[in-house]
mmCIF file of C-alpha atoms in Angstrom:
data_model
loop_
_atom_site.group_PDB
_atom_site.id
_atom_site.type_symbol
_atom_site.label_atom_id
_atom_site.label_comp_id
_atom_site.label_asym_id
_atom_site.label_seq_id
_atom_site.Cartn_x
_atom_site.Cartn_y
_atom_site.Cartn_z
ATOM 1 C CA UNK A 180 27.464 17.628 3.513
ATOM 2 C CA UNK A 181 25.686 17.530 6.707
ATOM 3 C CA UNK A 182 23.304 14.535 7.989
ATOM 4 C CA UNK A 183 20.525 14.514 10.123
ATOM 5 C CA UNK A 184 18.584 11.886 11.895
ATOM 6 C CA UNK A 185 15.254 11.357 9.703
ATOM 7 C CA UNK A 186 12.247 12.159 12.008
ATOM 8 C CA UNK A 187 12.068 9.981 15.325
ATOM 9 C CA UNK A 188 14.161 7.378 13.300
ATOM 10 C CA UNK A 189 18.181 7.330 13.856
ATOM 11 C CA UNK A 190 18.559 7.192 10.320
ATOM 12 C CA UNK A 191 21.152 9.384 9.113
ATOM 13 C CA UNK A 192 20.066 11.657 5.712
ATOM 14 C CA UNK A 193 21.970 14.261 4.312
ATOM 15 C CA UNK A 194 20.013 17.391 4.654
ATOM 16 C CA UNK A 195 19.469 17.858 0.894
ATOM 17 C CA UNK A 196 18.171 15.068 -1.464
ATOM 18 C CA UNK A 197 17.863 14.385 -4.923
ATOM 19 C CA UNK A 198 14.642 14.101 -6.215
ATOM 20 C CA UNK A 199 13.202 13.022 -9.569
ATOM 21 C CA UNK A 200 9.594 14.447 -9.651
ATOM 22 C CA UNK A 201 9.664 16.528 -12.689
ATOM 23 C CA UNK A 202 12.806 15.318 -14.281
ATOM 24 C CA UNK A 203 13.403 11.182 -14.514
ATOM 25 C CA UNK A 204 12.056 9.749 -17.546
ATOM 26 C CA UNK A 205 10.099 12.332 -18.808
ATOM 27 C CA UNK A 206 12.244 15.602 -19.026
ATOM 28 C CA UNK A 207 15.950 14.457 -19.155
ATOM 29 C CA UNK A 208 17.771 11.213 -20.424
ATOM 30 C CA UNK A 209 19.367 8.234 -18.735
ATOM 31 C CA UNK A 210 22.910 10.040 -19.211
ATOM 32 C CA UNK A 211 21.678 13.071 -17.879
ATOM 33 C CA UNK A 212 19.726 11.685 -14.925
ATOM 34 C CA UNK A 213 23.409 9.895 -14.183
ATOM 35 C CA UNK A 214 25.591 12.917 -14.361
ATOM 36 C CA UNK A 215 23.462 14.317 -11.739
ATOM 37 C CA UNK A 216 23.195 11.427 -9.519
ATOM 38 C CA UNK A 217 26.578 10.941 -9.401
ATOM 39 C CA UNK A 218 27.471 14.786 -8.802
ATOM 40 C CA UNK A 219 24.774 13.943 -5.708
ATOM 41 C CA UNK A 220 26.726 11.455 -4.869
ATOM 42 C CA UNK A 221 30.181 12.530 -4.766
ATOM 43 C CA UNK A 222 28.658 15.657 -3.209
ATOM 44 C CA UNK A 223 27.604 13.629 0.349
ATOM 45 C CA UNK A 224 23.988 13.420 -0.731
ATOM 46 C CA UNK A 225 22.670 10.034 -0.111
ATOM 47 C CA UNK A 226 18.578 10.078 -0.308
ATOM 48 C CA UNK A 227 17.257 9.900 -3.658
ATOM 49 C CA UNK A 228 13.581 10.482 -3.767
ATOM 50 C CA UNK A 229 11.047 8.883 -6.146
ATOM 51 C CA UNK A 230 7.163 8.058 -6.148
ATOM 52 C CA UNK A 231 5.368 5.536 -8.089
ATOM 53 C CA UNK A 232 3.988 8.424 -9.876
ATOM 54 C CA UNK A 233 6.147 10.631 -11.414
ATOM 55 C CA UNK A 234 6.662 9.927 -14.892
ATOM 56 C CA UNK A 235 4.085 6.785 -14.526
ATOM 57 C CA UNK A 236 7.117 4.628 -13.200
ATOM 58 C CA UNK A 237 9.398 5.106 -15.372
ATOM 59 C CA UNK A 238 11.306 7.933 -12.963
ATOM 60 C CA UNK A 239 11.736 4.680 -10.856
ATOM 61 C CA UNK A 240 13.323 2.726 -13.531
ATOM 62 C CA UNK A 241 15.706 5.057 -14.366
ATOM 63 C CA UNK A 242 17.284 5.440 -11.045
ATOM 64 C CA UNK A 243 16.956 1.770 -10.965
ATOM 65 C CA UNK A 244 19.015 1.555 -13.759
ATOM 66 C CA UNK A 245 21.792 4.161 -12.797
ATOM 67 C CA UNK A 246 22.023 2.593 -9.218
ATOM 68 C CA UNK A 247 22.812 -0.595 -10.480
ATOM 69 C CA UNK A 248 25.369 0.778 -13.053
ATOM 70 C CA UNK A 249 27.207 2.748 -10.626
ATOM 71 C CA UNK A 250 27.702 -0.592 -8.063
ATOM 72 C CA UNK A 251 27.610 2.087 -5.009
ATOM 73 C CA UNK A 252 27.242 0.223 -1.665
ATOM 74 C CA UNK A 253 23.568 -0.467 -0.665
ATOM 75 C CA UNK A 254 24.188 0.593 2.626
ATOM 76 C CA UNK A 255 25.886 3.912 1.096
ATOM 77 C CA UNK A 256 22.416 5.379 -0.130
ATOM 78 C CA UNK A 257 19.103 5.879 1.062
ATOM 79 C CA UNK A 258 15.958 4.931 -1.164
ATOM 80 C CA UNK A 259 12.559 6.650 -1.066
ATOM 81 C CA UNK A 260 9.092 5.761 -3.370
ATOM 82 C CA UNK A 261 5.543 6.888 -2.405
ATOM 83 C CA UNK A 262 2.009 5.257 -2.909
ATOM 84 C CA UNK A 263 -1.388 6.139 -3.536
ATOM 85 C CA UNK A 264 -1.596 7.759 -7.024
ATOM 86 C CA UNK A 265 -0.881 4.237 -8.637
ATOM 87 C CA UNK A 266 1.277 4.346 -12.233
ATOM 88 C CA UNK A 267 -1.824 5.286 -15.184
ATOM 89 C CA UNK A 268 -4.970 3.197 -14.526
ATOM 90 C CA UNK A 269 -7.381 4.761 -12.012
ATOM 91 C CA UNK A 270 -9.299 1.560 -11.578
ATOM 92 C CA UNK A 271 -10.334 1.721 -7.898
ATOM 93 C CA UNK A 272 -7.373 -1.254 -6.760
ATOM 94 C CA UNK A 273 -4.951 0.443 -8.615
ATOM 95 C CA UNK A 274 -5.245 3.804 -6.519
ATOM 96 C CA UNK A 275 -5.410 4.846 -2.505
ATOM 97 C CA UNK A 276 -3.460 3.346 0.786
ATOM 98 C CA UNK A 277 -5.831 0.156 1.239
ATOM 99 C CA UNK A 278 -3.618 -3.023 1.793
ATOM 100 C CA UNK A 279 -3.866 -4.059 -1.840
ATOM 101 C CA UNK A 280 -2.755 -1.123 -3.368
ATOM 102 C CA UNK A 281 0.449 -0.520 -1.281
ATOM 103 C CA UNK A 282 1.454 -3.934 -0.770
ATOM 104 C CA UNK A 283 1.309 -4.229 -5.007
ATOM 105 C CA UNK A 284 3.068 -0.440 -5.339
ATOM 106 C CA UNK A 285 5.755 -1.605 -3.195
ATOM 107 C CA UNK A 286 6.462 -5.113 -4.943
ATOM 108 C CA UNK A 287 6.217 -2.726 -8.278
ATOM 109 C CA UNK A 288 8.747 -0.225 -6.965
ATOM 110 C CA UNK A 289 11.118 -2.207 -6.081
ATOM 111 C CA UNK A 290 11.032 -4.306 -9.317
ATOM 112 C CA UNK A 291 11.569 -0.865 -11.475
ATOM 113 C CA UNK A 292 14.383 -0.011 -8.717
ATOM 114 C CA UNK A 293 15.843 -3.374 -9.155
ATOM 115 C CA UNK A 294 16.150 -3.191 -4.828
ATOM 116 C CA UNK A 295 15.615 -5.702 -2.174
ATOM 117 C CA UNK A 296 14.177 -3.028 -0.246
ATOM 118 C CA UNK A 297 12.859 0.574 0.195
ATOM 119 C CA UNK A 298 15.024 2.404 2.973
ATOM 120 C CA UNK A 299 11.342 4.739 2.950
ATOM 121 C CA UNK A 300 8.175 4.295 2.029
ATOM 122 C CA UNK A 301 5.841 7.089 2.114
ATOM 123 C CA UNK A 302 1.906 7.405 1.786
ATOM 124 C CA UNK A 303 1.892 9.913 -1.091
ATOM 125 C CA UNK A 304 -1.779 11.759 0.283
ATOM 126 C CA UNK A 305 -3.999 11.177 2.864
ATOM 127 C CA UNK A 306 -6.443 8.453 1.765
ATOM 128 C CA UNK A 307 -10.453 9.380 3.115
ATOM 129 C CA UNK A 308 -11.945 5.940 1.484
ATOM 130 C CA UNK A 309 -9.394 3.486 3.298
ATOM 131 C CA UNK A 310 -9.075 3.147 7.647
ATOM 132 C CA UNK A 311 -6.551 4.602 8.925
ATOM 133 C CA UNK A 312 -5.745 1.143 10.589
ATOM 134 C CA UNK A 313 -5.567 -0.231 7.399
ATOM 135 C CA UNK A 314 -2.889 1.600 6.356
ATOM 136 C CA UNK A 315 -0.757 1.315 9.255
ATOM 137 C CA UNK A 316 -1.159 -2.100 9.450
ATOM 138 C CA UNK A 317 -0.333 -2.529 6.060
ATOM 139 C CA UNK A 318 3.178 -0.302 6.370
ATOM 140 C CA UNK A 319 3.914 -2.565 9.599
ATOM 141 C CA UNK A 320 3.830 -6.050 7.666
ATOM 142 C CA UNK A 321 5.661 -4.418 4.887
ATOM 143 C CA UNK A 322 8.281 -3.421 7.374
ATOM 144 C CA UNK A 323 8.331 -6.984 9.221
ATOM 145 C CA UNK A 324 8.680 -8.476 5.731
ATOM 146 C CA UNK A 325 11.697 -7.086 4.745
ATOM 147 C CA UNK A 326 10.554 -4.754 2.291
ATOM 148 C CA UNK A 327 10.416 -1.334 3.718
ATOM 149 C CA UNK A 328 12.794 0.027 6.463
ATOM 150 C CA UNK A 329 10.820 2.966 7.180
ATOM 151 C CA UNK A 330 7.590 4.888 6.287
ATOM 152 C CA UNK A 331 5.838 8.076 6.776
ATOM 153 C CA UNK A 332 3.749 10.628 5.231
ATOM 154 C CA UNK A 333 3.381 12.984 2.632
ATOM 155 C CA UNK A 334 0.936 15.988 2.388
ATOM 156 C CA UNK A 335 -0.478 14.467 5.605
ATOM 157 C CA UNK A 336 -2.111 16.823 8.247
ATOM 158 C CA UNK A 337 -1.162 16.877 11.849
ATOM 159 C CA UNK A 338 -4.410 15.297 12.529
ATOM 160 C CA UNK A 339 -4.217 12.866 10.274
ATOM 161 C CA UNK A 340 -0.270 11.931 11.296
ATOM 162 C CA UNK A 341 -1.347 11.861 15.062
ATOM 163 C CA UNK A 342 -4.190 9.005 14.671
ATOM 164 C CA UNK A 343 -1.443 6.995 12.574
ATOM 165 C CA UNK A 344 0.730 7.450 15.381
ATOM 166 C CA UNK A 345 -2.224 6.813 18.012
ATOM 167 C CA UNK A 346 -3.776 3.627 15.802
ATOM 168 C CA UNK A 347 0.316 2.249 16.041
ATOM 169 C CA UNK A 348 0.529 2.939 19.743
ATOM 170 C CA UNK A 349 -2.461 1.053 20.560
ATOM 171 C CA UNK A 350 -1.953 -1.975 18.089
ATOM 172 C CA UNK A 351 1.705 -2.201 18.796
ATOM 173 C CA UNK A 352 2.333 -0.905 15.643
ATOM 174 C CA UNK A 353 5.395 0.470 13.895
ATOM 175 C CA UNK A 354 3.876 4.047 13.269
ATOM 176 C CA UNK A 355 5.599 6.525 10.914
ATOM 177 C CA UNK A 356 8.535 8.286 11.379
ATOM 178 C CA UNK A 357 8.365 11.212 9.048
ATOM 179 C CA UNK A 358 5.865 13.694 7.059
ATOM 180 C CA UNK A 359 7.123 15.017 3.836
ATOM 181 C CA UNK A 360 5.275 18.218 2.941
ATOM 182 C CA UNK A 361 6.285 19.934 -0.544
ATOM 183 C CA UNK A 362 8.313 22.184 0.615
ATOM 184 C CA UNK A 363 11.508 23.729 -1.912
ATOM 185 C CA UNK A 364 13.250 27.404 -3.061
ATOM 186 C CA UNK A 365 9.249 27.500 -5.178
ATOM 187 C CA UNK A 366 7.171 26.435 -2.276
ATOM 188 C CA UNK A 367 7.277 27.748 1.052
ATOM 189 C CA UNK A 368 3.880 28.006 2.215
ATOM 190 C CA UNK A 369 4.483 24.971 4.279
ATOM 191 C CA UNK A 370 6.778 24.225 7.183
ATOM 192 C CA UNK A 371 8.384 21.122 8.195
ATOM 193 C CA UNK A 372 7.896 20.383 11.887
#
Protein backbone atom coordinates (compact mmCIF):
# COMPACT_ATOMS: atom_id res chain seq x y z
CA UNK A 1 0.00 0.00 0.00
CA UNK A 2 1.19 3.43 -0.45
CA UNK A 3 0.69 6.46 2.16
CA UNK A 4 0.42 9.92 1.70
CA UNK A 5 0.56 12.90 3.92
CA UNK A 6 -3.27 14.00 4.47
CA UNK A 7 -3.60 17.63 3.15
CA UNK A 8 -1.16 20.25 4.86
CA UNK A 9 -1.14 17.74 7.86
CA UNK A 10 1.96 15.14 8.14
CA UNK A 11 -0.41 12.55 8.76
CA UNK A 12 0.33 9.53 6.95
CA UNK A 13 -3.03 7.77 5.06
CA UNK A 14 -2.92 5.07 2.81
CA UNK A 15 -4.12 6.30 -0.48
CA UNK A 16 -7.30 4.16 -0.49
CA UNK A 17 -9.79 3.97 2.48
CA UNK A 18 -12.53 2.03 3.58
CA UNK A 19 -15.63 3.60 3.78
CA UNK A 20 -19.03 2.62 5.18
CA UNK A 21 -21.57 5.03 3.51
CA UNK A 22 -23.87 2.69 1.85
CA UNK A 23 -22.90 -0.51 3.49
CA UNK A 24 -22.48 -0.52 7.66
CA UNK A 25 -25.56 -1.31 9.37
CA UNK A 26 -27.93 -1.06 6.83
CA UNK A 27 -26.81 -3.26 3.79
CA UNK A 28 -24.38 -5.92 5.21
CA UNK A 29 -23.95 -7.64 8.72
CA UNK A 30 -21.49 -7.28 11.57
CA UNK A 31 -19.56 -10.48 10.11
CA UNK A 32 -19.54 -9.12 6.85
CA UNK A 33 -18.58 -5.54 7.69
CA UNK A 34 -15.49 -7.52 9.64
CA UNK A 35 -14.30 -9.69 6.84
CA UNK A 36 -13.84 -6.59 4.95
CA UNK A 37 -12.24 -4.52 7.50
CA UNK A 38 -9.87 -6.87 8.22
CA UNK A 39 -9.01 -7.69 4.41
CA UNK A 40 -8.47 -3.54 4.64
CA UNK A 41 -6.43 -4.08 7.14
CA UNK A 42 -4.09 -6.72 6.32
CA UNK A 43 -4.10 -5.02 2.91
CA UNK A 44 -2.07 -1.61 4.38
CA UNK A 45 -5.28 0.38 4.45
CA UNK A 46 -5.54 2.25 7.62
CA UNK A 47 -8.42 5.14 7.29
CA UNK A 48 -11.78 3.95 7.80
CA UNK A 49 -14.35 6.51 6.96
CA UNK A 50 -17.73 7.05 8.66
CA UNK A 51 -20.29 10.04 9.19
CA UNK A 52 -22.81 10.46 11.80
CA UNK A 53 -25.20 9.89 9.07
CA UNK A 54 -25.00 6.97 7.25
CA UNK A 55 -27.21 4.40 8.44
CA UNK A 56 -28.51 7.00 11.30
CA UNK A 57 -25.40 5.94 13.49
CA UNK A 58 -25.51 2.75 13.47
CA UNK A 59 -22.58 2.52 10.51
CA UNK A 60 -20.57 4.05 13.48
CA UNK A 61 -21.41 1.40 15.88
CA UNK A 62 -20.54 -1.25 13.87
CA UNK A 63 -17.04 -0.29 13.18
CA UNK A 64 -17.03 0.53 16.77
CA UNK A 65 -17.72 -2.80 17.50
CA UNK A 66 -15.27 -4.59 15.01
CA UNK A 67 -12.39 -2.19 16.11
CA UNK A 68 -12.65 -3.15 19.48
CA UNK A 69 -12.91 -6.93 18.65
CA UNK A 70 -9.98 -6.97 16.53
CA UNK A 71 -7.59 -5.18 19.54
CA UNK A 72 -5.50 -3.49 16.48
CA UNK A 73 -3.18 -0.75 17.86
CA UNK A 74 -4.86 2.72 18.14
CA UNK A 75 -2.05 4.28 16.71
CA UNK A 76 -2.21 1.54 13.76
CA UNK A 77 -5.51 3.09 12.20
CA UNK A 78 -6.86 6.26 11.30
CA UNK A 79 -10.57 7.26 12.29
CA UNK A 80 -12.85 9.59 10.32
CA UNK A 81 -16.83 10.77 11.24
CA UNK A 82 -18.54 13.87 9.73
CA UNK A 83 -21.20 16.39 11.15
CA UNK A 84 -23.98 18.36 10.10
CA UNK A 85 -26.78 16.00 8.94
CA UNK A 86 -27.34 14.91 12.68
CA UNK A 87 -28.57 10.93 13.20
CA UNK A 88 -32.88 11.15 12.42
CA UNK A 89 -34.39 14.21 14.17
CA UNK A 90 -34.21 17.43 12.11
CA UNK A 91 -35.02 19.59 15.08
CA UNK A 92 -32.99 22.75 14.36
CA UNK A 93 -30.02 21.73 17.38
CA UNK A 94 -29.86 18.48 16.12
CA UNK A 95 -28.66 19.59 12.50
CA UNK A 96 -25.84 22.20 10.94
CA UNK A 97 -22.02 23.14 12.14
CA UNK A 98 -23.12 25.65 15.06
CA UNK A 99 -21.08 24.83 18.30
CA UNK A 100 -23.90 22.77 19.77
CA UNK A 101 -24.43 20.52 17.15
CA UNK A 102 -20.76 19.44 16.53
CA UNK A 103 -19.55 19.52 19.91
CA UNK A 104 -22.78 16.88 20.74
CA UNK A 105 -22.03 14.82 17.17
CA UNK A 106 -18.59 14.41 18.25
CA UNK A 107 -19.25 13.24 22.00
CA UNK A 108 -22.00 10.89 20.05
CA UNK A 109 -19.45 9.52 17.60
CA UNK A 110 -17.12 8.63 19.62
CA UNK A 111 -19.48 6.87 22.11
CA UNK A 112 -20.89 4.56 19.03
CA UNK A 113 -17.00 4.17 18.04
CA UNK A 114 -16.19 3.28 21.53
CA UNK A 115 -12.78 5.87 20.81
CA UNK A 116 -11.05 8.37 22.91
CA UNK A 117 -10.70 10.32 19.91
CA UNK A 118 -11.43 11.07 16.19
CA UNK A 119 -8.00 11.03 14.18
CA UNK A 120 -10.59 13.40 11.60
CA UNK A 121 -13.37 15.21 11.92
CA UNK A 122 -14.99 16.59 8.97
CA UNK A 123 -17.88 19.24 8.40
CA UNK A 124 -20.15 17.00 6.30
CA UNK A 125 -21.66 20.36 4.02
CA UNK A 126 -21.20 23.78 4.09
CA UNK A 127 -23.53 25.26 6.74
CA UNK A 128 -25.25 28.98 5.35
CA UNK A 129 -27.29 29.51 8.85
CA UNK A 130 -24.13 29.16 11.23
CA UNK A 131 -20.67 31.83 11.02
CA UNK A 132 -18.10 30.59 9.61
CA UNK A 133 -16.17 31.58 12.87
CA UNK A 134 -18.35 29.55 14.66
CA UNK A 135 -17.42 26.62 13.19
CA UNK A 136 -13.83 26.99 13.25
CA UNK A 137 -13.80 27.90 16.57
CA UNK A 138 -15.74 25.13 17.50
CA UNK A 139 -13.27 22.41 15.52
CA UNK A 140 -10.27 24.31 17.40
CA UNK A 141 -11.60 23.61 21.09
CA UNK A 142 -12.52 20.19 19.97
CA UNK A 143 -8.97 19.74 18.86
CA UNK A 144 -7.40 21.43 22.15
CA UNK A 145 -9.69 19.09 24.10
CA UNK A 146 -8.47 16.01 23.08
CA UNK A 147 -11.16 14.91 21.01
CA UNK A 148 -10.35 15.46 17.43
CA UNK A 149 -6.79 15.31 15.91
CA UNK A 150 -7.71 16.82 12.76
CA UNK A 151 -10.63 18.35 10.74
CA UNK A 152 -11.58 19.52 7.39
CA UNK A 153 -14.24 19.68 4.91
CA UNK A 154 -16.53 17.91 2.89
CA UNK A 155 -18.48 19.13 -0.23
CA UNK A 156 -16.97 22.51 0.75
CA UNK A 157 -16.21 25.12 -2.05
CA UNK A 158 -12.90 26.77 -2.50
CA UNK A 159 -14.49 29.85 -1.27
CA UNK A 160 -15.93 28.57 1.44
CA UNK A 161 -12.49 26.45 2.53
CA UNK A 162 -10.41 29.74 2.03
CA UNK A 163 -12.46 31.99 4.69
CA UNK A 164 -12.09 28.87 7.15
CA UNK A 165 -8.58 29.04 6.50
CA UNK A 166 -8.57 33.05 6.57
CA UNK A 167 -11.10 33.20 9.89
CA UNK A 168 -8.12 30.52 11.53
CA UNK A 169 -5.26 32.70 10.38
CA UNK A 170 -6.56 35.72 11.91
CA UNK A 171 -7.92 34.15 15.27
CA UNK A 172 -4.94 31.94 15.67
CA UNK A 173 -6.92 29.22 14.85
CA UNK A 174 -6.24 25.61 13.95
CA UNK A 175 -7.88 25.81 10.38
CA UNK A 176 -8.60 22.63 8.37
CA UNK A 177 -6.37 20.51 6.79
CA UNK A 178 -8.35 18.69 4.18
CA UNK A 179 -11.62 18.88 1.80
CA UNK A 180 -13.23 15.64 1.01
CA UNK A 181 -15.28 15.96 -2.18
CA UNK A 182 -17.27 12.68 -3.35
CA UNK A 183 -15.16 11.62 -5.57
CA UNK A 184 -14.97 7.37 -6.53
CA UNK A 185 -14.83 4.80 -9.88
CA UNK A 186 -19.09 6.36 -10.00
CA UNK A 187 -18.27 9.96 -9.48
CA UNK A 188 -15.79 11.88 -11.21
CA UNK A 189 -17.21 15.12 -11.87
CA UNK A 190 -15.13 16.46 -9.09
CA UNK A 191 -11.41 16.78 -8.56
CA UNK A 192 -9.44 16.70 -5.50
CA UNK A 193 -6.99 19.59 -5.29
Amino acid sequence: MRYRRLGTSGLQVSELSLGSWLTFGKQIGDPTAEKLMKVAYDGGINFFDNAEIYARGESERVMGRILKKTKWRRDSYIVSSKAYFGTDSKLPTQIGLHRKHLVEACNDALKRFQLDYLDLYFCHRPDKNTPIEETVWTMHQLIMSGKVLYWGTSEWSAQEIMEAHMVAKQHHLIGPVMEQPQYNMFHRDKVEV
